[in-house]
Amino acid sequence: MCIKFLSKEYNLIFKTICEYLGGIMETNGAIYYLSEIMKVVEELGDRHSQKFDSKPLIAFRGESRDFAETKLMPSIFRNSNYVSKEKYLFELLCDYELIGYEKRNIDKAIETQHYVAISRMLDVTFNAAVALYFSCINDIENDGFVYIFLLS
């Protein structure tokens, strides 16, 4: 099965993700889901081209479970107690010299999002395979979600 819109770099990333997912999802399963995602992307692109002359920018986000009313929301806002602890978290990471004290809070937020589970940043990717990876990384027993953003 052929997946449309794949560059050489995209194919390498896809291959790496499929190798990782080998124990979780058969490569054919990953190809199936990616082809389904690309069908939706193509349909959205067709709708976009009927209204606009420009080519849309497509982004994706994978979430490993249904976060219900907090879907597509940064993790720090999923629990009201987290926001008040963000400053303490920054100080702690500065004490461990993972980030610099002199940085602005936005720079600290960007740097810390990969050190801790909570963040005010929302990760999106331009690669459907990466979104698929994040949609199934933590919980293979339940359905994950891949969100598609079409930006003019």
mmCIF file of C-alpha atoms in Angstrom:
data_model
loop_
_atom_site.group_PDB
_atom_site.id
_atom_site.type_symbol
_atom_site.label_atom_id
_atom_site.label_comp_id
_atom_site.label_asym_id
_atom_site.label_seq_id
_atom_site.Cartn_x
_atom_site.Cartn_y
_atom_site.Cartn_z
ATOM 1 C CA MET A 1 0.000 0.000 0.000
ATOM 2 C CA CYS A 2 1.322 3.446 -0.902
ATOM 3 C CA ILE A 3 0.897 6.471 1.317
ATOM 4 C CA LYS A 4 0.621 9.823 -0.435
ATOM 5 C CA PHE A 5 2.489 13.028 0.478
ATOM 6 C CA LEU A 6 5.595 11.275 1.793
ATOM 7 C CA SER A 7 9.021 12.834 1.390
ATOM 8 C CA LYS A 8 12.266 10.862 1.846
ATOM 9 C CA GLU A 9 12.641 12.369 5.333
ATOM 10 C CA TYR A 10 9.034 11.472 6.144
ATOM 11 C CA ASN A 11 9.629 7.887 4.966
ATOM 12 C CA LEU A 12 12.682 7.563 7.245
ATOM 13 C CA ILE A 13 10.721 8.859 10.227
ATOM 14 C CA PHE A 14 7.816 6.552 9.334
ATOM 15 C CA LYS A 15 10.163 3.545 9.103
ATOM 16 C CA THR A 16 11.695 4.366 12.499
ATOM 17 C CA ILE A 17 8.268 4.746 14.086
ATOM 18 C CA CYS A 18 7.028 1.499 12.517
ATOM 19 C CA GLU A 19 10.085 -0.299 13.914
ATOM 20 C CA TYR A 20 9.255 1.068 17.369
ATOM 21 C CA LEU A 21 5.591 0.230 16.978
ATOM 22 C CA GLY A 22 6.508 -3.300 15.887
ATOM 23 C CA GLY A 23 5.755 -4.667 19.345
ATOM 24 C CA ILE A 24 2.636 -2.545 19.668
ATOM 25 C CA MET A 25 1.136 -2.399 16.207
ATOM 26 C CA GLU A 26 1.983 -4.396 13.109
ATOM 27 C CA THR A 27 3.539 -2.331 10.343
ATOM 28 C CA ASN A 28 0.476 -3.088 8.199
ATOM 29 C CA GLY A 29 -1.689 -1.615 10.969
ATOM 30 C CA ALA A 30 0.404 1.545 11.042
ATOM 31 C CA ILE A 31 0.202 1.803 7.253
ATOM 32 C CA TYR A 32 -3.558 1.323 7.392
ATOM 33 C CA TYR A 33 -4.046 4.076 9.974
ATOM 34 C CA LEU A 34 -1.685 6.439 8.180
ATOM 35 C CA SER A 35 -3.478 5.868 4.895
ATOM 36 C CA GLU A 36 -6.798 6.622 6.621
ATOM 37 C CA ILE A 37 -5.314 9.822 8.046
ATOM 38 C CA MET A 38 -4.048 10.806 4.605
ATOM 39 C CA LYS A 39 -7.509 10.210 3.093
ATOM 40 C CA VAL A 40 -8.943 12.720 5.570
ATOM 41 C CA VAL A 41 -6.089 15.141 4.847
ATOM 42 C CA GLU A 42 -6.735 14.861 1.120
ATOM 43 C CA GLU A 43 -10.474 15.450 1.620
ATOM 44 C CA LEU A 44 -9.790 18.483 3.821
ATOM 45 C CA GLY A 45 -7.291 19.778 1.260
ATOM 46 C CA ASP A 46 -9.872 19.422 -1.507
ATOM 47 C CA ARG A 47 -12.433 21.374 0.527
ATOM 48 C CA HIS A 48 -9.833 24.039 1.281
ATOM 49 C CA SER A 49 -8.872 24.418 -2.394
ATOM 50 C CA GLN A 50 -12.534 25.016 -3.308
ATOM 51 C CA LYS A 51 -12.556 28.141 -1.127
ATOM 52 C CA PHE A 52 -8.948 29.371 -1.183
ATOM 53 C CA ASP A 53 -6.186 29.740 -3.754
ATOM 54 C CA SER A 54 -3.439 28.927 -1.265
ATOM 55 C CA LYS A 55 -2.143 25.544 -0.213
ATOM 56 C CA PRO A 56 -3.064 24.729 3.403
ATOM 57 C CA LEU A 57 -0.586 23.975 6.166
ATOM 58 C CA ILE A 58 -1.428 20.621 7.760
ATOM 59 C CA ALA A 59 -0.515 19.845 11.371
ATOM 60 C CA PHE A 60 -1.304 16.852 13.577
ATOM 61 C CA ARG A 61 -1.538 16.009 17.250
ATOM 62 C CA GLY A 62 -1.698 12.541 18.764
ATOM 63 C CA GLU A 63 -3.286 11.935 22.173
ATOM 64 C CA SER A 64 -3.172 8.468 23.707
ATOM 65 C CA ARG A 65 -6.599 8.638 25.324
ATOM 66 C CA ASP A 66 -9.834 10.565 25.324
ATOM 67 C CA PHE A 67 -9.243 13.616 27.489
ATOM 68 C CA ALA A 68 -12.921 14.578 27.015
ATOM 69 C CA GLU A 69 -13.441 18.275 27.740
ATOM 70 C CA THR A 70 -9.689 18.866 28.066
ATOM 71 C CA LYS A 71 -8.703 17.376 24.708
ATOM 72 C CA LEU A 72 -6.310 19.547 22.740
ATOM 73 C CA MET A 73 -5.479 21.388 25.947
ATOM 74 C CA PRO A 74 -1.964 21.683 27.388
ATOM 75 C CA SER A 75 -1.503 19.342 30.340
ATOM 76 C CA ILE A 76 -0.952 22.138 32.852
ATOM 77 C CA PHE A 77 -4.536 23.322 32.322
ATOM 78 C CA ARG A 78 -6.056 19.874 32.850
ATOM 79 C CA ASN A 79 -5.677 20.238 36.600
ATOM 80 C CA SER A 80 -6.257 23.603 38.297
ATOM 81 C CA ASN A 81 -3.514 22.908 40.879
ATOM 82 C CA TYR A 82 -0.791 22.642 38.224
ATOM 83 C CA VAL A 83 -0.771 26.289 37.150
ATOM 84 C CA SER A 84 0.038 27.526 40.652
ATOM 85 C CA LYS A 85 2.951 25.064 40.855
ATOM 86 C CA GLU A 86 4.564 26.061 37.572
ATOM 87 C CA LYS A 87 6.814 28.703 39.135
ATOM 88 C CA TYR A 88 8.049 26.160 41.711
ATOM 89 C CA LEU A 89 8.679 23.680 38.908
ATOM 90 C CA PHE A 90 10.788 26.241 37.013
ATOM 91 C CA GLU A 91 12.784 27.003 40.178
ATOM 92 C CA LEU A 92 13.391 23.319 40.788
ATOM 93 C CA LEU A 93 14.629 22.756 37.250
ATOM 94 C CA CYS A 94 16.873 25.815 37.560
ATOM 95 C CA ASP A 95 18.293 24.425 40.824
ATOM 96 C CA TYR A 96 19.146 21.193 39.008
ATOM 97 C CA GLU A 97 20.717 23.325 36.240
ATOM 98 C CA LEU A 98 18.444 21.913 33.572
ATOM 99 C CA ILE A 99 17.372 25.432 32.602
ATOM 100 C CA GLY A 100 18.892 28.847 33.291
ATOM 101 C CA TYR A 101 17.515 31.266 35.896
ATOM 102 C CA GLU A 102 17.969 34.198 33.526
ATOM 103 C CA LYS A 103 15.553 32.852 30.907
ATOM 104 C CA ARG A 104 12.117 34.354 30.324
ATOM 105 C CA ASN A 105 9.153 32.252 31.484
ATOM 106 C CA ILE A 106 8.148 31.428 27.910
ATOM 107 C CA ASP A 107 11.663 30.108 27.239
ATOM 108 C CA LYS A 108 11.531 28.101 30.460
ATOM 109 C CA ALA A 109 8.174 26.648 29.430
ATOM 110 C CA ILE A 110 9.569 25.625 26.049
ATOM 111 C CA GLU A 111 12.640 23.979 27.578
ATOM 112 C CA THR A 112 10.852 22.216 30.437
ATOM 113 C CA GLN A 113 8.082 20.649 28.400
ATOM 114 C CA HIS A 114 10.315 17.677 27.620
ATOM 115 C CA TYR A 115 11.646 17.253 31.167
ATOM 116 C CA VAL A 116 8.305 16.963 32.933
ATOM 117 C CA ALA A 117 4.856 15.572 32.230
ATOM 118 C CA ILE A 118 3.040 18.886 32.636
ATOM 119 C CA SER A 119 3.465 21.823 30.320
ATOM 120 C CA ARG A 120 1.624 24.877 29.076
ATOM 121 C CA MET A 121 2.841 24.089 25.583
ATOM 122 C CA LEU A 122 0.792 21.987 23.168
ATOM 123 C CA ASP A 123 2.873 19.793 20.864
ATOM 124 C CA VAL A 124 1.783 19.520 17.264
ATOM 125 C CA THR A 125 3.701 18.018 14.372
ATOM 126 C CA PHE A 126 3.667 18.247 10.614
ATOM 127 C CA ASN A 127 4.171 14.488 10.424
ATOM 128 C CA ALA A 128 1.156 12.161 10.645
ATOM 129 C CA ALA A 129 3.370 9.209 11.670
ATOM 130 C CA VAL A 130 4.627 11.123 14.705
ATOM 131 C CA ALA A 131 1.039 11.939 15.727
ATOM 132 C CA LEU A 132 0.093 8.271 15.280
ATOM 133 C CA TYR A 133 3.033 7.297 17.500
ATOM 134 C CA PHE A 134 1.869 9.604 20.289
ATOM 135 C CA SER A 135 -1.706 8.402 19.913
ATOM 136 C CA CYS A 136 -0.733 4.865 20.909
ATOM 137 C CA ILE A 137 2.504 5.156 22.906
ATOM 138 C CA ASN A 138 1.048 4.973 26.428
ATOM 139 C CA ASP A 139 -2.026 2.808 26.104
ATOM 140 C CA ILE A 140 -2.322 0.095 23.493
ATOM 141 C CA GLU A 141 -5.543 -1.298 24.990
ATOM 142 C CA ASN A 142 -7.611 1.812 24.300
ATOM 143 C CA ASP A 143 -8.086 3.933 21.208
ATOM 144 C CA GLY A 144 -5.865 6.940 20.779
ATOM 145 C CA PHE A 145 -6.734 10.044 18.816
ATOM 146 C CA VAL A 146 -5.037 11.840 15.953
ATOM 147 C CA TYR A 147 -6.219 15.401 15.442
ATOM 148 C CA ILE A 148 -5.709 17.113 12.095
ATOM 149 C CA PHE A 149 -5.328 20.881 11.821
ATOM 150 C CA LEU A 150 -5.785 22.546 8.455
ATOM 151 C CA LEU A 151 -4.360 26.057 8.564
ATOM 152 C CA SER A 152 -4.764 28.549 5.722
#
